[in-house]
Amino acid sequence: MKNLLKYSLLGISATLLFSNCGPQKTEEVVEEVVEVKTPTLTLLWETADSLMTNESVLFDDATGTIYVSNIEGQDPLGKDGKGSIGIISKEGKIVNPAWVSGLNAPKGMAISNGKLYVTDIDEFVEIDIATAKVSNKWKVEGAQFLNDVAAHNGTVYFTDMTTGKVHAYADGAISTISEGNESINGIAVATDGTIYGLDASGLKKWNADGTTTVLNTNVTGGDGLVILGDGNFIASRWQGEIWFANDSTQTLMLDTKAAESNTADIGYNAAEKVVYVPTFFKNKVAAYKLDY
């Protein structure tokens, strides 16, 4: 019995020895290569050059209407009553060059509750879209250079580039919600209510406690701001640059400085991924297809 047990144990040991000495199976490590696409803009069309000193473009997702604010002069602070809001089609045709007239130097625009809200130097203007009539105007205390506008859930936000303030309009009243934002211009609000802006420090967001966090310090002095989602943004700089940016990278998609064509407060058609660019002194709007 002892010998039988001894031989059995020897057999098990031999089996283990030879199995350990056999060829070893190695696992292949396959690295997945993820292609990173470079964001690009491709020109689709340009309007005729009769939208005089156009500063801002707004695409209305609900109706497909494209609004253009026209300063109609060389002075962005000139109170001459020549400013207007025009309408163009999605094909680049000028539908109505002066849908609303009698403004001074209109800039940013946003839509809320059937009204188009526009900044006009030191006034905040409300236009009834159904009648194409100015329905209200507010003189903003201390305002010097009101600029971009964004709306969310009945509140309309707008910036003052000279004073560094962000204002909010709601229920007939205007308040100041943020100060100390040097050269603040572009503003946008995400679906969750988070406010984003462009100032001298770069692309920033407002936290729930009112403080701000700078997400990208490279895209500074921006004009128009579009939220793409997933942490990505489009930012234009008036000098003639449009950037794709997030909190870690930035890509210059368009540079028209050599052509002296400005890229002011851009509009965006999210469904078709089209960026609408007001060219300011070139007096036309250009549309670009975004690919990213």
CSV table of C-alpha atoms in Angstrom, one decimal, residues 18-278:
chain,number,residue,atom,x,y,z
A,18,PHE,CA,6.5,18.1,-17.6
A,19,SER,CA,3.4,20.3,-17.8
A,20,ASN,CA,5.4,23.2,-16.3
A,21,CYS,CA,8.3,22.6,-18.7
A,22,GLY,CA,6.0,22.7,-21.8
A,23,PRO,CA,5.7,25.6,-24.2
A,24,GLN,CA,4.0,28.6,-22.4
A,25,LYS,CA,1.0,30.3,-23.9
A,26,THR,CA,1.5,34.0,-24.3
A,27,GLU,CA,-1.4,36.5,-24.7
A,28,GLU,CA,-1.2,39.0,-27.4
A,29,VAL,CA,-1.7,42.6,-26.4
A,30,VAL,CA,-3.7,44.4,-29.0
A,31,GLU,CA,-3.6,48.2,-28.8
A,32,GLU,CA,-6.7,50.0,-30.1
A,33,VAL,CA,-5.7,53.0,-32.2
A,34,VAL,CA,-8.4,55.7,-32.0
A,35,GLU,CA,-8.2,58.1,-34.9
A,36,VAL,CA,-8.5,61.7,-33.7
A,37,LYS,CA,-10.3,63.8,-36.3
A,38,THR,CA,-9.0,67.4,-36.8
A,39,PRO,CA,-12.0,69.8,-36.6
A,40,THR,CA,-12.6,71.7,-39.8
A,41,LEU,CA,-14.8,74.3,-41.4
A,42,THR,CA,-15.7,74.2,-45.1
A,43,LEU,CA,-17.3,77.2,-46.8
A,44,LEU,CA,-20.8,76.6,-48.0
A,45,TRP,CA,-22.0,80.0,-49.2
A,46,GLU,CA,-21.7,83.7,-48.7
A,47,THR,CA,-24.5,86.3,-48.8
A,48,ALA,CA,-24.3,89.4,-51.0
A,49,ASP,CA,-22.2,92.2,-49.4
A,50,SER,CA,-25.1,94.4,-48.5
A,51,LEU,CA,-25.5,93.5,-44.8
A,52,MET,CA,-23.8,96.6,-43.6
A,53,THR,CA,-21.3,96.1,-40.7
A,54,ASN,CA,-23.0,92.9,-39.6
A,55,GLU,CA,-21.9,92.0,-36.1
A,56,SER,CA,-24.0,89.0,-34.9
A,57,VAL,CA,-25.9,86.1,-36.4
A,58,LEU,CA,-28.6,84.1,-34.6
A,59,PHE,CA,-30.1,80.9,-35.9
A,60,ASP,CA,-33.6,80.1,-34.5
A,61,ASP,CA,-33.9,76.4,-34.0
A,62,ALA,CA,-37.7,76.5,-33.8
A,63,THR,CA,-38.3,78.2,-37.1
A,64,GLY,CA,-35.1,78.0,-39.1
A,65,THR,CA,-35.0,81.8,-39.3
A,66,ILE,CA,-31.5,83.4,-39.4
A,67,TYR,CA,-31.3,86.9,-37.8
A,68,VAL,CA,-28.4,89.3,-38.5
A,69,SER,CA,-27.6,92.5,-36.5
A,70,ASN,CA,-26.3,95.3,-38.7
A,71,ILE,CA,-24.5,98.3,-37.2
A,72,GLU,CA,-24.8,100.1,-40.5
A,73,GLY,CA,-21.7,102.3,-39.8
A,74,GLN,CA,-18.1,102.3,-38.8
A,75,ASP,CA,-18.7,103.2,-35.1
A,76,PRO,CA,-19.9,100.3,-32.8
A,77,LEU,CA,-20.8,103.0,-30.3
A,78,GLY,CA,-22.5,105.4,-32.7
A,79,LYS,CA,-26.0,106.4,-31.7
A,80,ASP,CA,-27.3,107.3,-35.2
A,81,GLY,CA,-30.5,105.3,-35.5
A,82,LYS,CA,-29.2,103.5,-38.6
A,83,GLY,CA,-28.8,100.0,-37.0
A,84,SER,CA,-31.1,97.2,-38.0
A,85,ILE,CA,-31.9,93.5,-37.8
A,86,GLY,CA,-32.0,91.6,-41.1
A,87,ILE,CA,-33.2,88.1,-42.0
A,88,ILE,CA,-31.4,85.7,-44.3
A,89,SER,CA,-32.3,82.2,-45.5
A,90,LYS,CA,-30.5,78.9,-44.9
A,91,GLU,CA,-29.4,79.1,-48.5
A,92,GLY,CA,-27.7,82.5,-48.0
A,93,LYS,CA,-30.3,84.7,-49.6
A,94,ILE,CA,-31.1,88.0,-48.0
A,95,VAL,CA,-34.8,87.8,-47.2
A,96,ASN,CA,-35.2,91.1,-45.5
A,97,PRO,CA,-32.2,93.4,-45.0
A,98,ALA,CA,-34.0,95.6,-42.4
A,99,TRP,CA,-36.7,93.4,-40.8
A,100,VAL,CA,-36.5,95.8,-37.8
A,101,SER,CA,-34.8,99.2,-38.2
A,102,GLY,CA,-34.3,102.3,-36.1
A,103,LEU,CA,-31.7,100.8,-33.8
A,104,ASN,CA,-28.2,102.3,-33.2
A,105,ALA,CA,-25.4,99.7,-33.1
A,106,PRO,CA,-27.1,96.3,-32.4
A,107,LYS,CA,-24.9,93.4,-31.5
A,108,GLY,CA,-25.8,90.2,-29.7
A,109,MET,CA,-29.2,88.5,-29.9
A,110,ALA,CA,-31.2,85.8,-28.2
A,111,ILE,CA,-34.8,84.5,-28.3
A,112,SER,CA,-37.0,84.0,-25.3
A,113,ASN,CA,-40.8,83.6,-25.0
A,114,GLY,CA,-41.5,84.9,-28.5
A,115,LYS,CA,-39.2,87.9,-28.2
A,116,LEU,CA,-35.9,88.7,-29.8
A,117,TYR,CA,-33.6,90.4,-27.3
A,118,VAL,CA,-30.8,92.6,-28.6
A,119,THR,CA,-28.0,94.7,-27.0
A,120,ASP,CA,-27.7,98.2,-28.3
A,121,ILE,CA,-24.7,100.0,-26.8
A,122,ASP,CA,-26.2,100.9,-23.4
A,123,GLU,CA,-29.8,99.7,-24.0
A,124,PHE,CA,-31.4,96.3,-23.8
A,125,VAL,CA,-34.0,96.0,-26.6
A,126,GLU,CA,-37.0,93.7,-26.8
A,127,ILE,CA,-38.5,92.9,-30.2
A,128,ASP,CA,-41.8,91.2,-30.6
A,129,ILE,CA,-41.1,88.6,-33.3
A,130,ALA,CA,-44.7,88.2,-34.5
A,131,THR,CA,-45.1,91.9,-35.3
A,132,ALA,CA,-41.5,92.8,-36.0
A,133,LYS,CA,-41.9,95.8,-33.6
A,134,VAL,CA,-39.7,97.0,-30.8
A,135,SER,CA,-41.9,96.2,-27.7
A,136,ASN,CA,-39.6,97.5,-25.0
A,137,LYS,CA,-36.3,99.1,-24.2
A,138,TRP,CA,-34.3,99.3,-21.0
A,139,LYS,CA,-31.5,101.7,-20.3
A,140,VAL,CA,-29.0,99.6,-18.4
A,141,GLU,CA,-27.5,101.5,-15.5
A,142,GLY,CA,-23.7,102.1,-16.0
A,143,ALA,CA,-23.6,100.3,-19.2
A,144,GLN,CA,-20.9,101.2,-21.8
A,145,PHE,CA,-20.5,98.5,-24.4
A,146,LEU,CA,-23.3,95.9,-24.2
A,147,ASN,CA,-22.4,92.9,-26.4
A,148,ASP,CA,-23.3,89.2,-26.5
A,149,VAL,CA,-26.6,87.7,-25.4
A,150,ALA,CA,-27.8,84.2,-24.4
A,151,ALA,CA,-31.2,82.9,-23.0
A,152,HIS,CA,-32.2,80.0,-20.8
A,153,ASN,CA,-35.5,79.1,-19.3
A,154,GLY,CA,-36.9,82.6,-19.4
A,155,THR,CA,-33.8,84.4,-18.3
A,156,VAL,CA,-31.7,86.4,-20.7
A,157,TYR,CA,-28.0,87.0,-20.0
A,158,PHE,CA,-25.9,89.7,-21.6
A,159,THR,CA,-22.4,91.1,-21.3
A,160,ASP,CA,-20.8,94.5,-21.1
A,161,MET,CA,-17.3,94.3,-22.6
A,162,THR,CA,-16.1,97.6,-21.1
A,163,THR,CA,-17.3,97.3,-17.6
A,164,GLY,CA,-16.6,93.5,-17.3
A,165,LYS,CA,-20.2,92.8,-16.1
A,166,VAL,CA,-22.7,90.0,-16.8
A,167,HIS,CA,-26.3,91.1,-16.5
A,168,ALA,CA,-29.5,89.1,-16.4
A,169,TYR,CA,-33.0,90.0,-17.4
A,170,ALA,CA,-36.0,88.2,-16.0
A,171,ASP,CA,-39.6,89.1,-15.2
A,172,GLY,CA,-39.2,92.7,-16.4
A,173,ALA,CA,-36.1,93.4,-14.2
A,174,ILE,CA,-32.4,93.6,-15.0
A,175,SER,CA,-29.8,92.6,-12.5
A,176,THR,CA,-26.0,92.2,-12.4
A,177,ILE,CA,-24.9,88.7,-11.7
A,178,SER,CA,-21.1,88.9,-12.2
A,179,GLU,CA,-18.4,91.5,-12.2
A,180,GLY,CA,-14.6,91.7,-12.8
A,181,ASN,CA,-14.6,89.8,-16.1
A,182,GLU,CA,-12.1,91.7,-18.2
A,183,SER,CA,-13.2,92.3,-21.8
A,184,ILE,CA,-16.1,89.8,-21.4
A,185,ASN,CA,-17.9,89.3,-24.7
A,186,GLY,CA,-19.2,85.9,-25.8
A,187,ILE,CA,-21.7,84.2,-23.6
A,188,ALA,CA,-23.6,80.9,-23.8
A,189,VAL,CA,-25.8,78.8,-21.5
A,190,ALA,CA,-25.9,75.0,-21.5
A,191,THR,CA,-29.1,73.0,-21.1
A,192,ASP,CA,-28.4,72.5,-17.4
A,193,GLY,CA,-28.2,76.2,-16.9
A,194,THR,CA,-24.4,76.5,-16.6
A,195,ILE,CA,-23.1,79.8,-18.0
A,196,TYR,CA,-20.0,79.9,-20.1
A,197,GLY,CA,-18.2,83.0,-21.4
A,198,LEU,CA,-15.2,84.4,-23.2
A,199,ASP,CA,-13.0,87.1,-21.7
A,200,ALA,CA,-9.4,88.2,-21.4
A,201,SER,CA,-8.6,85.1,-19.3
A,202,GLY,CA,-10.0,82.7,-21.9
A,203,LEU,CA,-13.0,80.3,-22.0
A,204,LYS,CA,-14.6,80.2,-18.5
A,205,LYS,CA,-17.6,78.8,-16.7
A,206,TRP,CA,-19.6,80.0,-13.8
A,207,ASN,CA,-19.9,77.7,-10.8
A,208,ALA,CA,-23.0,77.3,-8.7
A,209,ASP,CA,-21.6,79.6,-6.0
A,210,GLY,CA,-21.0,82.4,-8.4
A,211,THR,CA,-17.2,81.9,-8.8
A,212,THR,CA,-15.7,81.2,-12.2
A,213,THR,CA,-13.3,78.5,-13.5
A,214,VAL,CA,-11.2,79.1,-16.5
A,215,LEU,CA,-11.4,76.0,-18.8
A,216,ASN,CA,-9.0,77.2,-21.6
A,217,THR,CA,-6.4,79.9,-21.2
A,218,ASN,CA,-5.4,79.9,-24.9
A,219,VAL,CA,-8.6,81.1,-26.5
A,220,THR,CA,-8.6,84.6,-25.1
A,221,GLY,CA,-10.6,87.7,-26.1
A,222,GLY,CA,-13.3,85.7,-27.8
A,223,ASP,CA,-16.3,87.2,-29.5
A,224,GLY,CA,-18.9,84.5,-30.3
A,225,LEU,CA,-19.4,81.3,-28.3
A,226,VAL,CA,-21.2,78.0,-29.2
A,227,ILE,CA,-21.6,75.0,-26.9
A,228,LEU,CA,-21.3,71.8,-28.8
A,229,GLY,CA,-21.7,69.4,-25.9
A,230,ASP,CA,-19.3,66.8,-24.4
A,231,GLY,CA,-17.1,69.6,-23.2
A,232,ASN,CA,-16.5,71.0,-26.7
A,233,PHE,CA,-17.0,74.6,-27.9
A,234,ILE,CA,-16.6,76.9,-30.9
A,235,ALA,CA,-15.2,80.3,-30.2
A,236,SER,CA,-14.7,83.2,-32.6
A,237,ARG,CA,-12.3,86.0,-32.3
A,238,TRP,CA,-13.3,89.3,-34.0
A,239,GLN,CA,-9.8,89.7,-35.7
A,240,GLY,CA,-10.6,86.8,-38.0
A,241,GLU,CA,-10.2,83.5,-36.1
A,242,ILE,CA,-12.6,80.6,-35.3
A,243,TRP,CA,-11.4,78.0,-32.8
A,244,PHE,CA,-12.6,74.5,-31.7
A,245,ALA,CA,-11.8,74.3,-28.0
A,246,ASN,CA,-12.3,72.3,-24.8
A,247,ASP,CA,-10.5,72.2,-21.5
A,248,SER,CA,-7.4,70.6,-22.8
A,249,THR,CA,-6.9,71.4,-26.5
A,250,GLN,CA,-7.7,74.0,-29.1
A,251,THR,CA,-7.7,73.9,-32.9
A,252,LEU,CA,-7.7,77.0,-35.2
A,253,MET,CA,-10.3,76.0,-37.8
A,254,LEU,CA,-10.5,79.3,-39.7
A,255,ASP,CA,-8.1,82.2,-40.1
A,256,THR,CA,-9.2,85.1,-42.3
A,257,LYS,CA,-7.0,87.8,-40.9
A,258,ALA,CA,-5.0,88.1,-44.1
A,259,ALA,CA,-8.2,88.8,-46.1
A,260,GLU,CA,-9.1,91.4,-43.4
A,261,SER,CA,-12.4,89.5,-43.0
A,262,ASN,CA,-13.6,89.6,-39.4
A,263,THR,CA,-15.3,86.7,-37.6
A,264,ALA,CA,-17.6,88.4,-35.1
A,265,ASP,CA,-20.5,86.9,-33.0
A,266,ILE,CA,-21.2,83.6,-34.8
A,267,GLY,CA,-24.5,81.7,-35.0
A,268,TYR,CA,-24.9,77.9,-35.2
A,269,ASN,CA,-27.4,75.4,-36.7
A,270,ALA,CA,-26.8,72.4,-34.5
A,271,ALA,CA,-29.0,70.0,-36.6
A,272,GLU,CA,-27.0,70.6,-39.7
A,273,LYS,CA,-23.7,71.5,-38.1
A,274,VAL,CA,-23.4,74.9,-39.9
A,275,VAL,CA,-21.6,77.9,-38.5
A,276,TYR,CA,-22.8,81.3,-39.6
A,277,VAL,CA,-20.1,84.0,-39.5
A,278,PRO,CA,-20.7,87.8,-39.6
